[in-house]
């Protein structure tokens, strides 16, 4: 899925997630995160900012509704404590305030735990944008409280069972999944399912159940080497959304 399109739709619909975690090794991820923050704070509610309102004009100066930490090599607990002070003050120019945390993979454990406390009960106006080069150093509870967008080069995946598994033919197709023996083919099937669900959410807007399914499918990919029964995993992950969404 094109992450920029997803973020743009969130801004257009004014359905901004409390926390958006963007995972990418690309150098321009910071630029994307800054543009997203600018759009959230735009007084005219233009995605990526209008360049005309006062909020947009001062965004790259010292905007009172914007906070950015993570420019240094590590993120310490004192940095996170500053977020609490920032969060306690209501917005000045926008319905929202934005805290951007870049290079979150460098967050120390104490800082991660402190951030989690803020994420658990943030003020309704406070939005987090977090960037990291991988999920491996981000504590799972932060990941679970965020909308995760992974940006990397990935070829469009196709598999003959993919369309059937996200349709009314789901249950009759499941037995065919366990006939797949090659791990690479299983990965291709999972990639295809993830892409289809991302595309569907792009059309309808953010959906918590679909987002949960996408995260679970990514976890399933990492578990394939353990010889799991993929069909059983797909039943557990996809059955809650098939009847409602497809």
CSV table of C-alpha atoms in Angstrom, one decimal:
chain,number,residue,atom,x,y,z
A,1,UNK,CA,0.0,0.0,0.0
A,2,UNK,CA,1.1,3.5,-0.7
A,3,UNK,CA,1.6,4.9,2.8
A,4,UNK,CA,1.3,8.5,1.6
A,5,UNK,CA,-2.2,7.8,0.3
A,6,UNK,CA,-3.2,6.2,3.5
A,7,UNK,CA,-2.0,9.2,5.5
A,8,UNK,CA,-3.6,11.6,3.1
A,9,UNK,CA,-7.0,9.8,3.4
A,10,UNK,CA,-6.7,9.9,7.2
A,11,UNK,CA,-6.3,13.7,7.0
A,12,UNK,CA,-9.1,14.2,4.5
A,13,UNK,CA,-11.5,12.2,6.6
A,14,UNK,CA,-10.2,13.8,9.8
A,15,UNK,CA,-9.7,10.4,11.3
A,16,UNK,CA,-6.2,10.8,12.6
A,17,UNK,CA,-4.9,7.9,14.6
A,18,UNK,CA,-3.7,8.7,18.1
A,19,UNK,CA,-0.3,7.1,17.2
A,20,UNK,CA,1.1,6.4,13.8
A,21,UNK,CA,4.2,4.3,13.6
A,22,UNK,CA,6.1,4.5,10.3
A,23,UNK,CA,8.7,1.8,9.8
A,24,UNK,CA,11.2,2.4,7.0
A,25,UNK,CA,14.9,2.5,6.2
A,26,UNK,CA,14.3,5.1,3.5
A,27,UNK,CA,16.0,8.4,4.1
A,28,UNK,CA,12.9,10.5,3.2
A,29,UNK,CA,10.7,8.9,5.9
A,30,UNK,CA,11.5,11.9,8.2
A,31,UNK,CA,10.3,14.3,5.4
A,32,UNK,CA,7.1,12.3,5.1
A,33,UNK,CA,6.5,12.4,8.9
A,34,UNK,CA,7.1,16.1,9.0
A,35,UNK,CA,4.7,16.7,6.1
A,36,UNK,CA,2.1,14.6,7.8
A,37,UNK,CA,2.4,16.5,11.0
A,38,UNK,CA,2.1,19.8,9.1
A,39,UNK,CA,-1.1,18.6,7.6
A,40,UNK,CA,-2.6,17.6,10.9
A,41,UNK,CA,-1.9,21.0,12.3
A,42,UNK,CA,-3.1,23.0,9.2
A,43,UNK,CA,-5.9,25.4,10.2
A,44,UNK,CA,-7.6,24.8,6.8
A,45,UNK,CA,-7.3,21.0,7.2
A,46,UNK,CA,-5.4,20.6,4.0
A,47,UNK,CA,-3.5,17.3,3.7
A,48,UNK,CA,0.2,18.0,4.0
A,49,UNK,CA,-0.6,21.7,4.8
A,50,UNK,CA,-1.9,24.6,2.8
A,51,UNK,CA,1.2,26.9,3.1
A,52,UNK,CA,-1.2,29.8,3.7
A,53,UNK,CA,-2.6,29.6,7.2
A,54,UNK,CA,-0.5,30.9,10.2
A,55,UNK,CA,0.1,27.3,11.5
A,56,UNK,CA,1.6,26.2,8.2
A,57,UNK,CA,3.7,29.3,7.9
A,58,UNK,CA,5.4,28.9,11.3
A,59,UNK,CA,5.5,25.1,11.2
A,60,UNK,CA,9.3,24.9,10.6
A,61,UNK,CA,10.0,27.7,13.1
A,62,UNK,CA,8.9,27.2,16.7
A,63,UNK,CA,5.3,26.0,16.5
A,64,UNK,CA,3.7,25.8,19.9
A,65,UNK,CA,1.5,22.8,18.9
A,66,UNK,CA,4.4,20.7,17.5
A,67,UNK,CA,7.1,18.9,19.4
A,68,UNK,CA,10.0,16.9,17.8
A,69,UNK,CA,12.3,14.6,19.7
A,70,UNK,CA,14.7,12.0,18.4
A,71,UNK,CA,17.1,14.1,16.4
A,72,UNK,CA,20.0,12.9,18.6
A,73,UNK,CA,21.4,9.4,18.8
A,74,UNK,CA,19.4,8.3,21.8
A,75,UNK,CA,16.0,9.1,23.3
A,76,UNK,CA,16.2,9.4,27.0
A,77,UNK,CA,13.5,9.4,29.7
A,78,UNK,CA,13.9,13.2,30.2
A,79,UNK,CA,12.9,13.6,26.5
A,80,UNK,CA,9.7,11.7,27.1
A,81,UNK,CA,9.0,13.7,30.3
A,82,UNK,CA,8.9,16.8,28.2
A,83,UNK,CA,6.0,15.2,26.2
A,84,UNK,CA,3.9,15.2,29.4
A,85,UNK,CA,4.4,19.0,29.8
A,86,UNK,CA,3.7,19.5,26.2
A,87,UNK,CA,0.5,17.4,26.4
A,88,UNK,CA,-0.9,19.3,29.4
A,89,UNK,CA,-1.2,22.5,27.3
A,90,UNK,CA,-4.2,22.7,25.0
A,91,UNK,CA,-3.6,23.5,21.2
A,92,UNK,CA,-3.1,27.1,20.1
A,93,UNK,CA,-4.0,27.1,16.4
A,94,UNK,CA,-5.3,23.7,15.6
A,95,UNK,CA,-7.7,21.1,17.1
A,96,UNK,CA,-4.6,19.0,17.5
A,97,UNK,CA,-1.1,18.9,18.9
A,98,UNK,CA,1.5,16.7,17.3
A,99,UNK,CA,4.5,15.0,18.9
A,100,UNK,CA,7.0,13.6,16.4
A,101,UNK,CA,9.4,11.0,17.6
A,102,UNK,CA,12.0,10.0,15.0
A,103,UNK,CA,14.6,7.2,15.2
A,104,UNK,CA,12.5,5.5,17.9
A,105,UNK,CA,14.7,2.4,17.6
A,106,UNK,CA,17.2,4.4,19.7
A,107,UNK,CA,14.7,4.9,22.5
A,108,UNK,CA,16.1,3.6,25.8
A,109,UNK,CA,14.0,1.1,27.8
A,110,UNK,CA,13.1,3.6,30.5
A,111,UNK,CA,12.0,6.1,27.9
A,112,UNK,CA,9.9,3.5,26.1
A,113,UNK,CA,8.1,2.6,29.3
A,114,UNK,CA,7.4,6.3,30.1
A,115,UNK,CA,6.1,6.9,26.5
A,116,UNK,CA,3.7,3.9,27.0
A,117,UNK,CA,2.1,5.6,30.0
A,118,UNK,CA,1.3,8.7,27.8
A,119,UNK,CA,0.0,6.5,25.0
A,120,UNK,CA,-2.4,4.7,27.3
A,121,UNK,CA,-4.4,7.8,28.2
A,122,UNK,CA,-3.4,10.7,25.9
A,123,UNK,CA,-5.5,13.9,25.7
A,124,UNK,CA,-7.9,13.6,22.7
A,125,UNK,CA,-6.1,16.4,20.9
A,126,UNK,CA,-2.6,14.8,21.1
A,127,UNK,CA,-1.4,12.8,18.1
A,128,UNK,CA,1.9,10.9,17.9
A,129,UNK,CA,3.9,10.2,14.8
A,130,UNK,CA,6.7,7.8,15.4
A,131,UNK,CA,9.4,6.6,12.9
A,132,UNK,CA,11.8,3.7,13.2
A,133,UNK,CA,14.0,1.7,10.9
A,134,UNK,CA,12.6,-1.6,12.3
A,135,UNK,CA,10.1,-2.9,14.8
A,136,UNK,CA,12.6,-5.1,16.6
A,137,UNK,CA,13.7,-2.4,19.1
A,138,UNK,CA,10.2,-1.0,19.7
A,139,UNK,CA,8.4,-2.6,22.7
A,140,UNK,CA,5.3,-4.6,21.6
A,141,UNK,CA,2.9,-2.5,23.7
A,142,UNK,CA,3.8,0.6,21.8
A,143,UNK,CA,3.4,-1.2,18.5
A,144,UNK,CA,0.0,-2.5,19.5
A,145,UNK,CA,-1.2,1.0,20.4
A,146,UNK,CA,-0.1,2.4,17.0
A,147,UNK,CA,-1.2,2.2,13.4
A,148,UNK,CA,1.8,0.6,11.8
A,149,UNK,CA,2.8,1.5,8.3
A,150,UNK,CA,5.8,-0.4,7.0
A,151,UNK,CA,7.4,1.2,3.9
A,152,UNK,CA,9.8,-0.9,1.9
A,153,UNK,CA,10.3,-2.0,-1.6
A,154,UNK,CA,8.0,-4.9,-2.2
A,155,UNK,CA,6.8,-6.3,-5.5
A,156,UNK,CA,3.1,-6.7,-5.9
A,157,UNK,CA,2.3,-10.2,-4.8
A,158,UNK,CA,-0.2,-12.5,-6.4
A,159,UNK,CA,-1.4,-15.9,-5.4
A,160,UNK,CA,-4.4,-18.0,-6.8
A,161,UNK,CA,-5.9,-18.5,-3.3
A,162,UNK,CA,-5.6,-14.9,-2.2
A,163,UNK,CA,-8.9,-13.5,-3.7
A,164,UNK,CA,-10.8,-16.6,-2.5
A,165,UNK,CA,-9.5,-16.2,1.1
A,166,UNK,CA,-10.9,-12.7,1.4
A,167,UNK,CA,-14.4,-13.6,0.0
A,168,UNK,CA,-17.4,-15.7,0.9
A,169,UNK,CA,-15.3,-18.7,-0.3
A,170,UNK,CA,-13.0,-18.3,2.6
A,171,UNK,CA,-13.9,-21.5,4.5
A,172,UNK,CA,-14.0,-23.8,1.4
A,173,UNK,CA,-10.6,-22.5,0.4
A,174,UNK,CA,-8.8,-23.0,3.8
A,175,UNK,CA,-8.1,-26.8,3.2
A,176,UNK,CA,-6.1,-25.9,0.1
A,177,UNK,CA,-3.8,-23.7,2.2
A,178,UNK,CA,-2.3,-26.6,4.0
A,179,UNK,CA,-1.4,-28.3,0.7
A,180,UNK,CA,1.2,-25.6,0.2
A,181,UNK,CA,4.5,-27.0,1.2
A,182,UNK,CA,7.0,-24.4,0.0
A,183,UNK,CA,7.7,-21.6,2.6
A,184,UNK,CA,8.3,-19.0,-0.1
A,185,UNK,CA,4.9,-19.7,-1.6
A,186,UNK,CA,3.3,-19.3,1.8
A,187,UNK,CA,5.1,-16.0,2.2
A,188,UNK,CA,3.8,-14.9,-1.2
A,189,UNK,CA,0.2,-15.8,-0.1
A,190,UNK,CA,0.6,-13.8,3.1
A,191,UNK,CA,2.1,-10.8,1.3
A,192,UNK,CA,-0.9,-10.9,-1.1
A,193,UNK,CA,-3.4,-11.0,1.7
A,194,UNK,CA,-1.7,-8.2,3.5
A,195,UNK,CA,-1.7,-6.0,0.3
A,196,UNK,CA,-5.4,-6.8,-0.3
A,197,UNK,CA,-6.4,-5.8,3.3
A,198,UNK,CA,-4.3,-2.7,3.1
A,199,UNK,CA,-6.0,-1.7,-0.2
A,200,UNK,CA,-9.4,-2.4,1.3
A,201,UNK,CA,-8.7,-0.2,4.4
A,202,UNK,CA,-7.4,2.5,2.0
A,203,UNK,CA,-10.9,2.6,0.4
A,204,UNK,CA,-13.0,2.4,3.6
A,205,UNK,CA,-10.7,4.3,6.0
A,206,UNK,CA,-9.0,3.0,9.2
A,207,UNK,CA,-10.6,-0.2,10.6
A,208,UNK,CA,-9.3,-1.5,13.9
A,209,UNK,CA,-10.2,-5.2,13.1
A,210,UNK,CA,-8.5,-5.1,9.7
A,211,UNK,CA,-5.4,-3.3,11.2
A,212,UNK,CA,-5.2,-6.1,13.8
A,213,UNK,CA,-5.4,-8.8,11.1
A,214,UNK,CA,-2.6,-7.1,9.1
A,215,UNK,CA,-0.3,-7.1,12.1
A,216,UNK,CA,-1.2,-10.7,12.8
A,217,UNK,CA,-0.4,-11.8,9.2
A,218,UNK,CA,3.0,-10.1,9.5
A,219,UNK,CA,3.6,-12.0,12.7
A,220,UNK,CA,2.6,-15.2,10.9
A,221,UNK,CA,5.2,-14.7,8.2
A,222,UNK,CA,7.9,-14.7,10.9
A,223,UNK,CA,6.5,-17.9,12.3
A,224,UNK,CA,6.5,-19.9,9.1
A,225,UNK,CA,9.9,-21.4,9.7
A,226,UNK,CA,8.5,-23.1,12.8
A,227,UNK,CA,6.3,-25.3,10.7
A,228,UNK,CA,3.0,-23.8,11.8
A,229,UNK,CA,-0.4,-24.9,10.4
A,230,UNK,CA,-1.0,-21.9,8.2
A,231,UNK,CA,-4.7,-22.8,7.6
A,232,UNK,CA,-5.5,-22.8,11.3
A,233,UNK,CA,-3.7,-19.4,11.8
A,234,UNK,CA,-5.6,-17.9,8.9
A,235,UNK,CA,-8.9,-19.1,10.4
A,236,UNK,CA,-8.0,-17.4,13.7
A,237,UNK,CA,-6.9,-14.2,12.0
A,238,UNK,CA,-9.3,-13.7,9.1
A,239,UNK,CA,-12.6,-15.3,10.2
A,240,UNK,CA,-13.5,-12.3,12.5
A,241,UNK,CA,-13.4,-9.9,9.5
A,242,UNK,CA,-14.6,-12.0,6.5
A,243,UNK,CA,-18.3,-12.0,7.3
A,244,UNK,CA,-18.4,-8.3,8.1
A,245,UNK,CA,-16.1,-6.8,5.5
A,246,UNK,CA,-16.2,-9.1,2.4
